[in-house]
Short mmCIF file of C-alpha atoms and ligand atoms in Angstrom, two decimals:
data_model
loop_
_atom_site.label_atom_id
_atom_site.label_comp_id
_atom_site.label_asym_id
_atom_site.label_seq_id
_atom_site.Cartn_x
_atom_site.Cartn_y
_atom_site.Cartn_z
CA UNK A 1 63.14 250.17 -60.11
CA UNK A 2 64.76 252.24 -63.00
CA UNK A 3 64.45 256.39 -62.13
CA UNK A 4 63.52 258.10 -65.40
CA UNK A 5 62.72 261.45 -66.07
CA UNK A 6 59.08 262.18 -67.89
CA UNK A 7 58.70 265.40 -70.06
CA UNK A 8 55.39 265.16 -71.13
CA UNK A 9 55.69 268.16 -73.69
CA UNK A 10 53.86 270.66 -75.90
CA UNK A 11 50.57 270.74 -78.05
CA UNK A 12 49.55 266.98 -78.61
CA UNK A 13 52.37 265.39 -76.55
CA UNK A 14 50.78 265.16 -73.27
CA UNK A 15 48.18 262.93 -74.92
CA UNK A 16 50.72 260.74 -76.94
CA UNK A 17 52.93 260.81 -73.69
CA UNK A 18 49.72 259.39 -71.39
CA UNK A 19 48.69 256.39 -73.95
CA UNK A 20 52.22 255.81 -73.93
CA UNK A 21 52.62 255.64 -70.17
CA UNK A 22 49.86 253.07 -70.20
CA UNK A 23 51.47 250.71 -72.27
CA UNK A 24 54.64 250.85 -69.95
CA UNK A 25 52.37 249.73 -67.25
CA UNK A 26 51.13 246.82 -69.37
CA UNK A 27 54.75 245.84 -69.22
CA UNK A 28 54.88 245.57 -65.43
CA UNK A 29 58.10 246.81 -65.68
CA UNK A 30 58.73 249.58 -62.35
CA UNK A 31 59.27 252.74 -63.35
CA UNK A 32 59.29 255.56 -60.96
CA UNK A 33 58.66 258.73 -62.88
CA UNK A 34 60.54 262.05 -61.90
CA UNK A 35 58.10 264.47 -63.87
CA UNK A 36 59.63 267.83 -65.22
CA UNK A 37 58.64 270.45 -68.16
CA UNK A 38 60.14 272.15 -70.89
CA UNK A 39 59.09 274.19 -73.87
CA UNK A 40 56.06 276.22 -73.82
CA UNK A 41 54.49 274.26 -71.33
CA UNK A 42 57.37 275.44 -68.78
CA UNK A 43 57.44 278.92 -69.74
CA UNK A 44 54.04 279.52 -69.22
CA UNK A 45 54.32 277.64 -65.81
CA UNK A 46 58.10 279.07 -64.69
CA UNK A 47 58.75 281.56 -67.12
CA UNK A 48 61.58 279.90 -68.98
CA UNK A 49 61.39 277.34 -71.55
CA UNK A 50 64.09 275.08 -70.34
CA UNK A 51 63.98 275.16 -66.18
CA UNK A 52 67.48 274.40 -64.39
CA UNK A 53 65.45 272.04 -62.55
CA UNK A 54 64.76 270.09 -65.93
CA UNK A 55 68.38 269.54 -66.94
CA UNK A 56 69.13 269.20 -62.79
CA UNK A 57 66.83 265.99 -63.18
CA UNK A 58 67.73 264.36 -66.99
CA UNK A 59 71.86 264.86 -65.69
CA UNK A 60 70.33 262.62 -62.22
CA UNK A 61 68.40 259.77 -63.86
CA UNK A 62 70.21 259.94 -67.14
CA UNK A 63 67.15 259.20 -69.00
CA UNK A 64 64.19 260.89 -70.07
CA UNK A 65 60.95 260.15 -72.33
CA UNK A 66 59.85 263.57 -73.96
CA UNK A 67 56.51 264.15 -75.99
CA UNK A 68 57.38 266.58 -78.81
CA UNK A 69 57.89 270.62 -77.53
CA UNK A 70 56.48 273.44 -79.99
CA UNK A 71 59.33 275.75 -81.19
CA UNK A 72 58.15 278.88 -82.27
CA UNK A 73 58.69 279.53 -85.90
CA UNK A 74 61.11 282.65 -87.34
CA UNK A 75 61.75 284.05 -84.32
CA UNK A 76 61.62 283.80 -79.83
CA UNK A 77 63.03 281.33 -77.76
CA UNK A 78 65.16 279.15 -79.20
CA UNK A 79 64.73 275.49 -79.59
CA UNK A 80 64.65 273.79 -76.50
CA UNK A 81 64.90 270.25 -78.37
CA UNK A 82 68.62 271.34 -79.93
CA UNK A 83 69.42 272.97 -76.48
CA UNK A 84 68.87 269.34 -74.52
CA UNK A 85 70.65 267.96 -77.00
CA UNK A 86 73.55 270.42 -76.66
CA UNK A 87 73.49 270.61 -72.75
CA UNK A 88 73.45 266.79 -72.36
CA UNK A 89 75.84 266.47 -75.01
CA UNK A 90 73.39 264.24 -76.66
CA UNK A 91 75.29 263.86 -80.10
CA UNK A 92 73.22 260.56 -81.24
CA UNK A 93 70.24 260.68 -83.15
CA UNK A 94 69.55 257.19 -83.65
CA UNK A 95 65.96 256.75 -86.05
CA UNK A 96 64.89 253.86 -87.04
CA UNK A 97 62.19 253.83 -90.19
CA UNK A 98 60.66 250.03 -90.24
CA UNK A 99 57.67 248.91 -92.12
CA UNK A 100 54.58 247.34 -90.51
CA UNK A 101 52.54 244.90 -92.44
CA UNK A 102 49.16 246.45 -92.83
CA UNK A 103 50.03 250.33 -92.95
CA UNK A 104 49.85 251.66 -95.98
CA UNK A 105 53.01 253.09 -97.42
CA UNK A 106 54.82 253.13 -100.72
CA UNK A 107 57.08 249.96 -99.92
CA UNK A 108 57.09 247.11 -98.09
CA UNK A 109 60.41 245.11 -95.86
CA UNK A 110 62.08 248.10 -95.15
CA UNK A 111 64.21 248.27 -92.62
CA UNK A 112 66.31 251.57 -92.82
CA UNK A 113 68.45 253.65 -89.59
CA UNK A 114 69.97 256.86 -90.05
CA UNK A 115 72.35 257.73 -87.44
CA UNK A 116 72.23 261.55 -86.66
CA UNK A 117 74.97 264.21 -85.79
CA UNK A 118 73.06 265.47 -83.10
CA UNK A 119 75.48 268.80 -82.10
CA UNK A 120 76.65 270.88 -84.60
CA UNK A 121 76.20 271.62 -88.14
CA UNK A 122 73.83 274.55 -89.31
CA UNK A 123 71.82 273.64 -85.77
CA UNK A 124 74.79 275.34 -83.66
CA UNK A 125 72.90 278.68 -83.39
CA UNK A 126 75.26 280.84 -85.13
CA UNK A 127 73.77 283.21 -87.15
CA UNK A 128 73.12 286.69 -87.23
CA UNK A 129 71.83 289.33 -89.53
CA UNK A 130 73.93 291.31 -91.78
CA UNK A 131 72.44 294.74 -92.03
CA UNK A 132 68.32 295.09 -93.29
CA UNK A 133 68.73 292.43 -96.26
CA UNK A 134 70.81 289.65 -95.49
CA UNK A 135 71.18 286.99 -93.03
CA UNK A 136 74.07 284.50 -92.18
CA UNK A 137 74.08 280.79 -90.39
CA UNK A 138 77.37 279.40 -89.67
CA UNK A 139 77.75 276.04 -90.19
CA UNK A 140 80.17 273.81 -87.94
CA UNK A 141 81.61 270.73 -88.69
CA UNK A 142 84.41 269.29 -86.43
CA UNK A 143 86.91 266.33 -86.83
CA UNK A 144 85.92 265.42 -83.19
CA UNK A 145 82.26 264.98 -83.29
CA UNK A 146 82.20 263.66 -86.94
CA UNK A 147 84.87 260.97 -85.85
CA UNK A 148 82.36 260.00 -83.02
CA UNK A 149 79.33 259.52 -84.82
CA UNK A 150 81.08 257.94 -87.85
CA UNK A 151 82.37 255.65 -84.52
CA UNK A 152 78.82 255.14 -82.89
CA UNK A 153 77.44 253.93 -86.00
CA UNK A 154 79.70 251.18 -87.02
CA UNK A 155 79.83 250.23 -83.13
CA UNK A 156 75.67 250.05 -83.55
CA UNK A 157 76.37 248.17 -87.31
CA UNK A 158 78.36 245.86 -85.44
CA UNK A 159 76.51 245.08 -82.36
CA UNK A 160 72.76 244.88 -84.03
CA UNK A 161 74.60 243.17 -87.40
CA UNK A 162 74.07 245.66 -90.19
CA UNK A 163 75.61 244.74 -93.42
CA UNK A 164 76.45 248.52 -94.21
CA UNK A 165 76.97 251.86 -93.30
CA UNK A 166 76.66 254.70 -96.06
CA UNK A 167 77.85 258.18 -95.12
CA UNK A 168 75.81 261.07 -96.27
CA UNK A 169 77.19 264.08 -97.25
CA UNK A 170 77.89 266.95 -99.61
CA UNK A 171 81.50 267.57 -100.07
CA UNK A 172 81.39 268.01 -103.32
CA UNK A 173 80.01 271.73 -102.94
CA UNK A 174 80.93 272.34 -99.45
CA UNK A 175 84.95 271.47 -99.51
CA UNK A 176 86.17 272.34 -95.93
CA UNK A 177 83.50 271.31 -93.39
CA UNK A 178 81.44 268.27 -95.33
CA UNK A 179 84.67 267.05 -96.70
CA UNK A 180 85.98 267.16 -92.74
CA UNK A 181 82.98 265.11 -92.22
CA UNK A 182 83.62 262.95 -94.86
CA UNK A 183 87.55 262.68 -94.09
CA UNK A 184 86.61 261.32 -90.58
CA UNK A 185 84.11 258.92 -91.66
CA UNK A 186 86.71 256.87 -94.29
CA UNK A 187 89.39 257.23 -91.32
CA UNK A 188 87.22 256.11 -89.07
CA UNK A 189 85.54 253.23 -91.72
CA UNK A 190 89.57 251.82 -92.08
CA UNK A 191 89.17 250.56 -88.27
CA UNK A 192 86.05 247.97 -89.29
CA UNK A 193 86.87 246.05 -92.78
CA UNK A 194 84.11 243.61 -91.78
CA UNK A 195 81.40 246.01 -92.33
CA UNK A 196 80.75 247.46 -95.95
CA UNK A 197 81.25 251.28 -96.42
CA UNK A 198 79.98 253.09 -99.01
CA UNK A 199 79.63 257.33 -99.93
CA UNK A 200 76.37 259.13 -101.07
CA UNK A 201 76.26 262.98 -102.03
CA UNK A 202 72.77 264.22 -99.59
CA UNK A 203 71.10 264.74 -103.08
CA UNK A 204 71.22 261.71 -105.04
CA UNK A 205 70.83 259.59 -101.53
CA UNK A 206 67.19 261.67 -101.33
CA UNK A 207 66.37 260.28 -105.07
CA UNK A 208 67.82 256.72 -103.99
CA UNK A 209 65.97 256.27 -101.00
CA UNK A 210 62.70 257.07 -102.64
CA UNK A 211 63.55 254.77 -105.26
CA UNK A 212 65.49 252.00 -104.25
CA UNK A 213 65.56 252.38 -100.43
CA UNK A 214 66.00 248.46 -100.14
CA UNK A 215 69.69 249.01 -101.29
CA UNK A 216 70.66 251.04 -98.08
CA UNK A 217 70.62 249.95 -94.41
CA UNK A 218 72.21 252.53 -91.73
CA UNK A 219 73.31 255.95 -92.77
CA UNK A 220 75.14 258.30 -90.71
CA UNK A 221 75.25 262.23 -91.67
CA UNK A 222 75.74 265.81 -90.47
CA UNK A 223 72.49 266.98 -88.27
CA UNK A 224 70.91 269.11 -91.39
CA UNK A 225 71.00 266.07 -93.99
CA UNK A 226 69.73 263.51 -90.62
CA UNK A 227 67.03 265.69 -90.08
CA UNK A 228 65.45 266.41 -93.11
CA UNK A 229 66.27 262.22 -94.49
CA UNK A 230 65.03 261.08 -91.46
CA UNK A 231 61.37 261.76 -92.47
CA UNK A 232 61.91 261.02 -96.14
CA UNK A 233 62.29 257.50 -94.05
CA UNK A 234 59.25 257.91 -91.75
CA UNK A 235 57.68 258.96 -95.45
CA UNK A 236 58.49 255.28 -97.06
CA UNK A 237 57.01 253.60 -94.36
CA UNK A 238 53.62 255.23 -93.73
CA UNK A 239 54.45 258.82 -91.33
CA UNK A 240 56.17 260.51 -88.81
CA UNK A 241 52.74 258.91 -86.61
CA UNK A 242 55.73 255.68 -86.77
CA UNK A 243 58.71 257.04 -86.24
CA UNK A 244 60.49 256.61 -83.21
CA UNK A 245 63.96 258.45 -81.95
CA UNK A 246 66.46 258.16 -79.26
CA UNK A 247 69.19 261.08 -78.22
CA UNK A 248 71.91 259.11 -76.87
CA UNK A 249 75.02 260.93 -75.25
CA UNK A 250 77.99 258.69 -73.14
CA UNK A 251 76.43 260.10 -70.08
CA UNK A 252 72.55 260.16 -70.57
CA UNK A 253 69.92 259.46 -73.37
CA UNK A 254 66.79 261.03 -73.98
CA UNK A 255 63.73 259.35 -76.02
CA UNK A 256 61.62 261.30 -77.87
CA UNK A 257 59.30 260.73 -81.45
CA UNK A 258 60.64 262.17 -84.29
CA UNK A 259 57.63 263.88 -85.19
CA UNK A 260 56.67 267.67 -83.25
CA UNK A 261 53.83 268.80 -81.24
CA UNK A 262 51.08 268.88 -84.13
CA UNK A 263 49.13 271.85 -81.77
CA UNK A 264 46.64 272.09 -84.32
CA UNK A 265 45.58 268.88 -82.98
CA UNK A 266 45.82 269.72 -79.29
CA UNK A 267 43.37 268.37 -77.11
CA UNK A 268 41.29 266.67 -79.92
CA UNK A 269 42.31 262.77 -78.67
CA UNK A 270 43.63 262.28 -82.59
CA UNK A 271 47.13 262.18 -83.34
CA UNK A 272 48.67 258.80 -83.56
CA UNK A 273 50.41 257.72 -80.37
CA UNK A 274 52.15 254.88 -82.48
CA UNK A 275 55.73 257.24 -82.49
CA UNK A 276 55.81 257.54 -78.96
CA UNK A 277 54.69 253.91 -77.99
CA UNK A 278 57.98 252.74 -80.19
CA UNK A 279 59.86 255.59 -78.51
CA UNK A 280 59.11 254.15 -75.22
CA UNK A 281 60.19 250.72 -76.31
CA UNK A 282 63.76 252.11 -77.80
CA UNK A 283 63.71 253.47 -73.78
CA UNK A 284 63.12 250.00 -72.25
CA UNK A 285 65.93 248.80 -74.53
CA UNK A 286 68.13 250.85 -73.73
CA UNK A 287 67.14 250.67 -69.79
CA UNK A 288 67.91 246.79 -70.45
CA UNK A 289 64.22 245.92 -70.65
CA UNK A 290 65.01 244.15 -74.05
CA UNK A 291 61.67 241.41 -72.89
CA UNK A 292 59.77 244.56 -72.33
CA UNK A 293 60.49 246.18 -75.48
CA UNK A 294 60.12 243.20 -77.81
CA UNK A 295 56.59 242.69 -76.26
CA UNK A 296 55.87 246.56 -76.97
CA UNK A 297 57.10 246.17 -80.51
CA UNK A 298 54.84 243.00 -81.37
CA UNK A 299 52.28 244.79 -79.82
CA UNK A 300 52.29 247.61 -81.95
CA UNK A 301 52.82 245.25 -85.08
CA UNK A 302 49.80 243.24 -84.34
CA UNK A 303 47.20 246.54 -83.84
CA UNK A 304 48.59 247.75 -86.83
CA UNK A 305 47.89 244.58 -88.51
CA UNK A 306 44.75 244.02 -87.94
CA UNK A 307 43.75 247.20 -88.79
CA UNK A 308 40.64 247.83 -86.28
CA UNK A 309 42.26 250.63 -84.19
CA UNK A 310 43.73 252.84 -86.07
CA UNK A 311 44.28 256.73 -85.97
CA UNK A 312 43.01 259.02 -88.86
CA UNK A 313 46.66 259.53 -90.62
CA UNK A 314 46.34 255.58 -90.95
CA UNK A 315 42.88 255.61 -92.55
CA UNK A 316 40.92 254.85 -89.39
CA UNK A 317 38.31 256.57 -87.19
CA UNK A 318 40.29 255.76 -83.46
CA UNK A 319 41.32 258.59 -81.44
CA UNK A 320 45.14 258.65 -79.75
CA UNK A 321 43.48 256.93 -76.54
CA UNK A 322 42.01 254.09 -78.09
CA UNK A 323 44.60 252.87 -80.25
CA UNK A 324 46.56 253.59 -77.01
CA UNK A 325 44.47 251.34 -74.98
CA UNK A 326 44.54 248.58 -78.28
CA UNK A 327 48.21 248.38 -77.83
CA UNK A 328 48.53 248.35 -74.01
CA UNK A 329 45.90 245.38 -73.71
CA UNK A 330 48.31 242.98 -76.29
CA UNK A 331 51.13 244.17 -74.77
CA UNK A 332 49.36 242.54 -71.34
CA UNK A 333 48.14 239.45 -73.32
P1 LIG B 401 54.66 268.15 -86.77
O1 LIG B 401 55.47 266.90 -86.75
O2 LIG B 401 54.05 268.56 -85.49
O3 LIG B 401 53.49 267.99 -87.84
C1 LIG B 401 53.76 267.72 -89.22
C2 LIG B 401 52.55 267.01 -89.83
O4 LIG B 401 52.49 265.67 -89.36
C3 LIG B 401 51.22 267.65 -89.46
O5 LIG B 401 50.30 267.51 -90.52
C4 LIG B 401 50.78 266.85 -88.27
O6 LIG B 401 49.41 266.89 -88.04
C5 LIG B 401 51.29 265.44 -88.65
N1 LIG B 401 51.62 264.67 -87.45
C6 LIG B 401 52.61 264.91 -86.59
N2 LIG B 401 52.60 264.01 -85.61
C7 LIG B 401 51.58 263.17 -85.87
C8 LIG B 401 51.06 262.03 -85.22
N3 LIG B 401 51.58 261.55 -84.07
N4 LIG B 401 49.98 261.41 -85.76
C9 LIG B 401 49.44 261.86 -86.90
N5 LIG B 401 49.87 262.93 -87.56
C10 LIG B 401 50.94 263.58 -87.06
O7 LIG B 401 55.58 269.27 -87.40
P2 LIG B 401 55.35 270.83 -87.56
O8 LIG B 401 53.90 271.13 -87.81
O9 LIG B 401 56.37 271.24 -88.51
O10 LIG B 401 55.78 271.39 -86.13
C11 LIG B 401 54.88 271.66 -85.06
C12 LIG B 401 55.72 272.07 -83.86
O11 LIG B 401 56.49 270.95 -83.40
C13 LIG B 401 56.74 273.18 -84.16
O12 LIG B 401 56.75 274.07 -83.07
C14 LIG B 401 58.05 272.45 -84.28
O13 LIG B 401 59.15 273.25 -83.95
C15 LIG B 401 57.86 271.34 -83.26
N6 LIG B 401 58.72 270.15 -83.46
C16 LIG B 401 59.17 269.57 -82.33
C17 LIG B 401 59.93 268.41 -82.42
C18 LIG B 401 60.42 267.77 -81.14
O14 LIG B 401 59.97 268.15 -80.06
N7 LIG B 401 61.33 266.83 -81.19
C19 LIG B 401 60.20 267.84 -83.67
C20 LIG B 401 59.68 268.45 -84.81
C21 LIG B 401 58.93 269.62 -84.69
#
């Protein structure tokens, strides 16, 4: 029986999280669920947003499914997604972007993963105002966490036989801490001649992707660039309603979709629970449920496919349980 701990989250997520849940079951496989909260949801309940309790539990089971948590814009608590990542020392952001016959999108056959820099960066937190009319964020690049996502992603090219790694950056403009990054990532690159490396500038990898997105395969980049590319690739294939992501540290991982808690939807049984049910099969991967998690995957593939059950930012009429349900019952056969 694998222990896992189950943040169900803000907005929409508790909604996502349950049709999600019910496709686990499908699986059969035994899950015993160690439920805990975070984000709004927990400081409304225990009047912080990220309870000792929460962190307490994710360091026992070492991992946790998470529906999205709402951040508040410009200014309170900070957010509780980067401080996870930070406490766990989660520095992985692993993302896949694959297409799905029968969703609409600009391209088909893609297959795309960009690998993250999940601590540092512009995300550290350091910024501060500088008197009425200026403001200043302090971006943080080090040799050490750059060499060990540079590392993680040719160890993940290797393992799941990628043909290439490209490494995203912008050291043209910012010398000192992109051309750190950048510095790791060839060093690092020497140690694995059997996998091709190649160098993008953030820019003209945007433009690229959009047009020729076949050309790439995994990308690894500072947080900023990982974040912002990472739904350009949800984009190509049809929405951040498909995009799943794992945090992965060397002591825990924590699965979560890449898209956030869409709370103008709350409560309205509408968003798509597609991005959590492939979040939930990265989990069973990763929990060595690799059966489990191919079964979720065709599952998914085969509602999508036909076409009957499908949420509105897919061009159907089904609400987040249904296509929930859809998935769940050809995951059970
Ligand atoms: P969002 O991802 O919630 O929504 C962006 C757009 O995508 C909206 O139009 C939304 O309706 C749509 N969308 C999102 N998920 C969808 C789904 N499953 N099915 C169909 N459509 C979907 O992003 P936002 O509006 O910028 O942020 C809302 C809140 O979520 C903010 O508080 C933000 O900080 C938070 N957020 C959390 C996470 C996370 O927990 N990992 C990630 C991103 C944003």
């Amino acid at each position: 029986m694998h222990q896992v701990t189950l943040i169900r989250g803000d907005g929409t997520g508790p909604e996502i999280v349950d049709a999600a849940l019910n496709v686990i079951e499908a699986t059969g496989v035994k899950i015993n669920w160690e439920e805990a909260v975070a984000g709004e949801t927990a400081l409304e309940k225990c009047g912080t947003a990220l309870p000792e309790e929460t962190l307490l539990s994710l360091r026992k089971t070492r991992v946790g499914l998470k529906g999205p948590l709402t951040t508040p814009i410009g200014s309170g608590f900070r957010s509780i997604n980067v401080a996870l990542r930070r406490e766990l020392d989660l520095y992985v952001n692993l993302r896949p972007a694959k297409s799905y016959p029968g969703v609409n999108s600009l391209y088909q056959d893609i297959d795309l993963i960009v690998v993250r820099e999940n601590t540092e960066d512009l995300y550290s937190g350091v910024e501060h105002r500088v008197g009425a009319d200026a403001a200043e964020s302090i971006k943080i690049i080090t040799r050490s966490a750059s060499e060990r996502i540079v590392r993680y992603a040719f160890e993940y090219a290797r393992r799941e036989s990628r043909r290439k790694v490209t490494v995203v950056h912008k050291a043209n403009i910012l010398k000192l801490s992109d051309g750190l990054f950048l510095e790791a990532a060839r060093s690092v690159a020497a140690g694995y001649p059997d996998i091709e490396f190649e160098e993008r500038i953030v820019d003209n990898m945007a433009m690229q992707l959009v047009q020729k997105p076949h050309f790439y395969d995994l990308m690894v980049m500072p947080n900023l660039y990982g974040d912002i590319l990472s739904d350009l690739c949800a984009g190509l294939v049809g929405g951040l309603g498909l995009a799943p992501s794992a945090n992965i540290g060397d002591e825990s991982a924590l699965f979560e979709p890449v898209h956030g808690s869409a709370p103008k939807y709350r409560g309205q049984d509408k968003v798509n629970p597609t991005a959590m049910i492939l979040t939930a099969a990265l989990m069973m991967r990763h929990l060595g449920e690799e059966d489990a998690a191919d079964r979720i995957e065709r599952a998914v593939a085969e509602v999508l496919r036909e076409g009957e059950t499908l949420t509105y930012d897919l061009g159907g009429e089904a609400g987040t349980a249904a296509m929930g349900r859809a998935i769940a019952e050809k995951v059970q056969g």
